[in-house]
């Protein structure tokens, strides 16, 4: 089983990225062949400063390793080191219906809810590059957050379309009869943490300025935790559990037993929001301080990170080679 996923290097990694994606990446190590990458080509849609782009790529690589992606167990690489992905992106694009891209949630969200008025082609075609990322390595399973579900459906649809077009006798109902050229991947979505809430109660996201970052300074972490939105319920009263991002974050971050205690206190009243925030902050330190320390060490050793990524790229290209060869031959290149 080949397991693949990526995270954009478009900002600092946050709790949503960890619980929605990276934690699964780590847990899936050893359950098959693992390929994980930094989607730094996708990130160019939002990062326009070359120094920042390079820095964020490095930070994302360091975050992966610090959080437990072991470069001995997983192929860890940078998307831009694999030229084959851009080639497959183009070839795949020739069978992608524009109507699919027009109804892509992430694209429409930027236009309808975030006020984007003159979208660029890179944003529009984002799902095609993502499908190429997945299909290039014959991936079976793609662990992601819920927001990526539609992108995975697209990848399956376009792989099917490509197979029908280029494989004689391919029947999508009976793929076992005649295998396709591109393998159909399936999304693996963690139910409990499929959507981690941000400080303001919306989905936590780099684009909403509502994150709790994993690798900021202690001061920044405290500031972010203390700014989680709460209502005006008095300390002595029981606290509401709906529209309560603090409650949701405690549920995600605290280990099960510890959360049971907190839940009882939450429902009983007698403890203020500030004290609950302190509990969350303590738990974050307890769970992430070793990774935070490792991260700082990794960020100081640029050569080591580069070497990890370089080795990863060589290994990833070896996985990609037979697939791109098949595709090139099939379309007549
Ligand atoms: P962002 O939305 O902050 O830009 P990315 O799009 O880079 O984050 O997401 C990287 C991975 O983390 C994806 O698999 C995505 O589904 C997951 N992810 C991001 N935010 C959340 C969240 N709030 N809850 C659960 N998973 C998330
Ligand atoms: N679109 C994903 C995100 O925003 C990142 C990504 C790019 C990805 N290519 C991928 C995830 C391939 C899984 C597989 O999080």
XYZ file of C-alpha atoms and ligand atoms in Angstrom:
375
model
C 0.000 0.000 0.000
C 1.372 3.354 -1.001
C 0.442 6.256 1.262
C 1.033 9.805 0.055
C 0.204 13.288 1.206
C 1.450 16.862 1.134
C 1.133 20.118 3.004
C 1.525 23.543 1.460
C 4.390 25.698 2.661
C 2.175 28.741 2.640
C 2.570 29.652 6.309
C 3.465 28.308 9.692
C 2.148 24.896 10.615
C -0.729 24.989 13.073
C -2.862 22.682 15.209
C -5.286 22.081 12.315
C -2.450 20.853 10.113
C -1.201 18.598 12.894
C -4.434 16.968 14.039
C -6.057 16.979 10.591
C -3.080 15.728 8.630
C 0.460 15.376 10.003
C -0.496 13.245 13.018
C -1.963 10.679 10.645
C 1.117 10.835 8.445
C 3.219 9.882 11.457
C 0.873 7.107 12.597
C 0.758 5.623 9.106
C 4.529 5.214 8.973
C 5.418 1.571 8.674
C 1.956 0.574 7.390
C 3.067 0.695 3.782
C 5.319 2.849 1.651
C 5.002 6.417 2.850
C 5.602 9.464 0.678
C 5.176 12.925 2.183
C 5.988 16.192 0.547
C 6.068 19.938 0.928
C 3.745 21.462 -1.652
C 5.898 24.480 -2.398
C 4.601 24.853 -5.977
C 1.058 25.156 -4.673
C 2.291 27.686 -2.137
C 3.391 30.054 -4.912
C -0.268 30.971 -5.304
C -0.104 32.868 -2.052
C 3.591 33.458 -1.280
C 5.071 35.990 -3.694
C 8.353 36.789 -1.970
C 11.174 34.375 -2.953
C 12.963 34.658 0.378
C 9.772 33.942 2.269
C 8.920 31.059 -0.073
C 12.291 29.434 0.578
C 12.103 30.059 4.317
C 8.592 28.581 4.599
C 9.631 25.518 2.618
C 12.434 24.957 5.097
C 10.155 25.573 8.084
C 7.618 23.084 6.756
C 10.302 20.446 6.218
C 11.617 21.024 9.748
C 8.069 20.825 11.130
C 7.489 17.466 9.428
C 10.659 15.976 10.877
C 10.190 17.532 14.335
C 6.624 16.178 14.538
C 7.762 12.650 13.800
C 8.119 12.055 10.069
C 11.220 9.903 10.030
C 13.183 10.295 6.779
C 14.403 6.707 7.170
C 10.842 5.394 7.218
C 9.201 7.871 4.844
C 10.173 9.457 1.575
C 10.188 13.138 2.506
C 10.577 15.534 -0.384
C 9.900 18.917 -1.906
C 7.299 19.054 -4.684
C 9.429 21.359 -6.850
C 12.278 18.823 -6.944
C 10.158 16.511 -9.082
C 9.872 17.936 -12.619
C 7.671 14.982 -13.623
C 4.824 16.380 -11.558
C 4.596 19.511 -13.690
C 4.608 17.371 -16.811
C 1.802 15.144 -15.560
C -0.111 18.262 -14.472
C -0.140 19.455 -18.080
C -1.021 16.101 -19.615
C -3.790 15.503 -17.094
C -5.084 19.014 -17.711
C -5.955 18.007 -21.249
C -8.750 15.759 -19.926
C -9.959 17.975 -17.060
C -13.344 19.642 -17.583
C -13.221 23.361 -16.800
C -16.667 22.953 -15.243
C -15.121 20.789 -12.498
C -12.644 23.497 -11.618
C -15.366 26.135 -11.597
C -17.222 24.270 -8.868
C -14.145 23.496 -6.744
C -14.944 24.447 -3.119
C -11.558 25.946 -2.311
C -11.658 28.174 -5.398
C -15.251 29.267 -4.847
C -14.611 29.947 -1.187
C -11.861 32.401 -2.102
C -14.147 34.201 -4.531
C -17.473 34.020 -2.716
C -16.361 34.348 0.904
C -12.906 35.861 0.903
C -13.535 38.621 -1.620
C -11.039 37.550 -4.269
C -12.007 39.429 -7.436
C -9.424 38.622 -10.089
C -8.277 35.021 -9.486
C -5.165 33.745 -11.178
C -4.918 30.605 -13.268
C -2.630 28.991 -10.675
C -5.418 29.068 -8.126
C -7.985 27.851 -10.647
C -5.826 24.937 -11.753
C -4.685 24.056 -8.219
C -6.673 20.780 -8.095
C -5.029 19.571 -11.322
C -1.547 19.897 -9.857
C -2.798 18.191 -6.715
C -4.203 15.297 -8.749
C -0.862 15.021 -10.553
C 0.881 14.926 -7.145
C -1.192 11.932 -6.183
C -1.390 10.014 -9.453
C 2.314 10.347 -10.279
C 3.288 7.899 -7.527
C 0.526 5.275 -7.960
C -0.802 6.288 -4.534
C -3.395 4.080 -2.867
C -4.262 6.106 0.224
C -4.148 9.857 0.783
C -4.571 10.992 4.400
C -5.981 14.543 4.453
C -8.329 16.888 6.263
C -11.991 17.014 5.282
C -11.488 20.182 3.214
C -9.501 18.141 0.687
C -12.221 15.555 0.060
C -13.433 17.111 -3.178
C -9.859 17.336 -4.494
C -9.506 13.594 -4.003
C -12.790 12.963 -5.813
C -11.481 15.025 -8.708
C -8.254 13.022 -8.777
C -10.263 9.801 -9.032
C -12.598 11.201 -11.698
C -9.773 12.498 -13.861
C -7.722 9.322 -13.504
C -10.824 7.411 -14.629
C -11.327 9.779 -17.542
C -7.692 9.419 -18.548
C -7.886 5.634 -18.336
C -11.042 5.508 -20.453
C -9.420 7.752 -23.034
C -6.075 6.007 -23.268
C -6.548 2.387 -22.204
C -8.364 0.271 -24.747
C -10.992 -1.880 -23.109
C -10.786 -0.089 -19.742
C -14.098 -0.402 -17.938
C -14.438 1.811 -14.854
C -17.051 -0.611 -13.475
C -14.680 -3.548 -13.815
C -11.140 -2.178 -13.432
C -9.890 -5.642 -12.434
C -10.527 -6.870 -15.992
C -8.154 -4.375 -17.569
C -6.108 -2.171 -15.267
C -5.876 1.545 -15.950
C -2.699 3.526 -16.495
C -3.408 5.737 -13.535
C -4.307 4.186 -10.209
C -7.407 5.455 -8.379
C -6.508 6.802 -4.928
C -8.770 6.974 -1.908
C -8.923 9.714 0.720
C -8.477 8.798 4.361
C -10.146 11.346 6.599
C -9.831 11.301 10.363
C -13.368 11.796 11.689
C -12.659 13.239 15.132
C -10.320 15.926 13.903
C -11.590 16.423 10.390
C -12.103 20.095 11.076
C -10.144 21.701 13.887
C -11.615 25.062 14.869
C -9.567 28.229 14.939
C -9.442 30.923 17.626
C -12.501 32.649 16.123
C -14.633 29.507 15.783
C -14.212 29.135 12.008
C -12.097 26.308 10.598
C -8.482 26.897 11.596
C -6.586 28.014 8.506
C -3.510 29.959 7.494
C -5.757 32.074 5.324
C -8.147 33.112 8.131
C -5.628 34.532 10.609
C -7.091 32.372 13.369
C -4.406 29.748 13.903
C -2.574 28.393 16.905
C 0.908 27.817 15.539
C 3.018 24.895 16.638
C 6.419 26.479 16.325
C 6.076 30.096 17.377
C 7.810 31.429 20.492
C 6.375 30.680 23.943
C 5.025 34.226 24.051
C 3.306 33.889 20.675
C 1.755 30.578 21.698
C 0.423 32.071 24.906
C -0.957 35.079 23.076
C -2.764 32.906 20.547
C -4.263 30.643 23.200
C -5.369 33.601 25.324
C -7.116 35.160 22.315
C -9.435 32.202 21.669
C -12.906 33.680 21.411
C -15.213 33.094 24.392
C -18.602 34.474 25.363
C -19.609 36.408 28.466
C -20.630 33.426 30.628
C -19.567 34.151 34.216
C -16.874 31.998 35.875
C -19.360 30.474 38.332
C -21.812 29.361 35.612
C -21.748 26.179 33.499
C -20.296 26.916 30.059
C -22.061 26.390 26.743
C -20.621 23.689 24.493
C -21.944 25.036 21.193
C -20.144 27.833 19.396
C -17.312 27.245 21.829
C -13.950 26.989 20.052
C -12.106 26.732 23.389
C -14.135 23.649 24.308
C -13.547 22.090 20.902
C -9.811 22.756 21.062
C -9.561 21.246 24.546
C -11.340 18.182 23.191
C -8.881 17.831 20.334
C -5.684 18.552 22.237
C -6.150 16.952 25.673
C -5.752 13.201 26.097
C -9.133 11.454 26.608
C -8.909 11.034 30.402
C -7.747 14.601 30.994
C -10.538 15.910 28.805
C -13.155 14.041 30.868
C -12.083 16.007 33.940
C -12.175 19.281 32.005
C -15.571 18.434 30.562
C -16.977 17.885 34.042
C -15.582 21.243 35.181
C -16.926 22.932 32.058
C -20.438 21.648 32.742
C -20.342 22.227 36.487
C -19.384 25.912 36.495
C -17.042 27.505 39.003
C -14.050 27.839 36.704
C -13.423 30.764 34.359
C -12.414 30.714 30.720
C -8.947 32.042 31.592
C -8.243 28.950 33.686
C -9.392 26.653 30.880
C -7.096 28.488 28.492
C -4.255 27.894 30.912
C -5.088 24.157 30.875
C -4.931 24.172 27.094
C -1.636 26.045 27.056
C -0.105 23.650 29.605
C -1.189 20.664 27.587
C 0.239 22.148 24.384
C 3.580 22.719 26.096
C 3.544 19.257 27.567
C 2.815 17.587 24.239
C 4.764 19.741 21.841
C 7.789 21.089 23.697
C 10.059 18.193 22.663
C 9.058 18.731 19.013
C 9.458 22.508 19.395
C 12.995 22.008 20.667
C 13.847 19.585 17.873
C 12.418 22.042 15.348
C 14.775 24.812 16.493
C 17.745 22.458 16.170
C 16.694 21.443 12.672
C 16.256 25.052 11.621
C 19.855 25.734 12.609
C 21.247 22.956 10.431
C 20.322 23.876 6.878
C 22.720 21.347 5.327
C 21.085 18.452 7.149
C 17.584 19.417 6.028
C 18.765 19.881 2.456
C 20.350 16.472 2.477
C 17.136 14.860 3.764
C 15.115 16.558 1.025
C 17.631 15.715 -1.683
C 17.620 12.017 -0.761
C 13.819 12.114 -0.625
C 13.621 13.670 -4.088
C 15.836 10.957 -5.593
C 13.655 8.268 -4.074
C 10.411 9.975 -5.112
C 11.624 10.348 -8.690
C 12.338 6.638 -8.800
C 8.680 6.010 -7.887
C 7.519 8.521 -10.481
C 9.646 7.256 -13.369
C 7.584 4.229 -14.487
C 4.310 6.127 -14.184
C 5.384 9.096 -16.273
C 6.891 6.719 -18.828
C 3.568 4.888 -19.140
C 1.707 8.146 -19.495
C 4.076 9.624 -22.063
C 3.889 6.488 -24.164
C 0.106 6.315 -23.914
C -0.500 9.856 -25.126
C 2.116 9.696 -27.877
C 5.058 11.712 -26.584
P -4.404 25.869 5.555
O -5.898 25.702 5.429
O -4.037 26.411 6.867
O -3.784 26.610 4.410
P -3.364 23.542 4.280
O -4.364 23.802 3.209
O -1.935 23.720 3.955
O -3.779 24.426 5.522
O -3.611 22.098 4.869
C -2.656 21.078 5.079
C -3.350 19.834 5.597
O -3.904 20.113 6.874
C -4.523 19.342 4.726
O -4.578 17.935 4.734
C -5.711 19.920 5.415
O -6.890 19.188 5.187
C -5.301 19.861 6.871
N -5.942 20.926 7.625
C -5.745 22.248 7.510
N -6.507 22.939 8.366
C -7.223 22.020 9.041
C -8.208 22.090 10.070
N -8.589 23.257 10.587
N -8.742 20.954 10.533
C -8.355 19.755 10.026
N -7.437 19.611 9.068
C -6.872 20.721 8.562
N -3.994 20.842 -1.221
C -3.390 20.323 -0.031
C -3.660 21.282 1.109
O -3.925 22.425 0.935
C -1.910 20.155 -0.170
C -1.600 19.159 -1.218
C -1.036 19.407 -2.432
C -1.854 17.759 -1.168
N -0.909 18.270 -3.139
C -1.390 17.243 -2.400
C -2.407 16.911 -0.213
C -1.489 15.874 -2.693
C -2.510 15.548 -0.517
C -2.053 15.031 -1.743
O -3.565 20.864 2.190
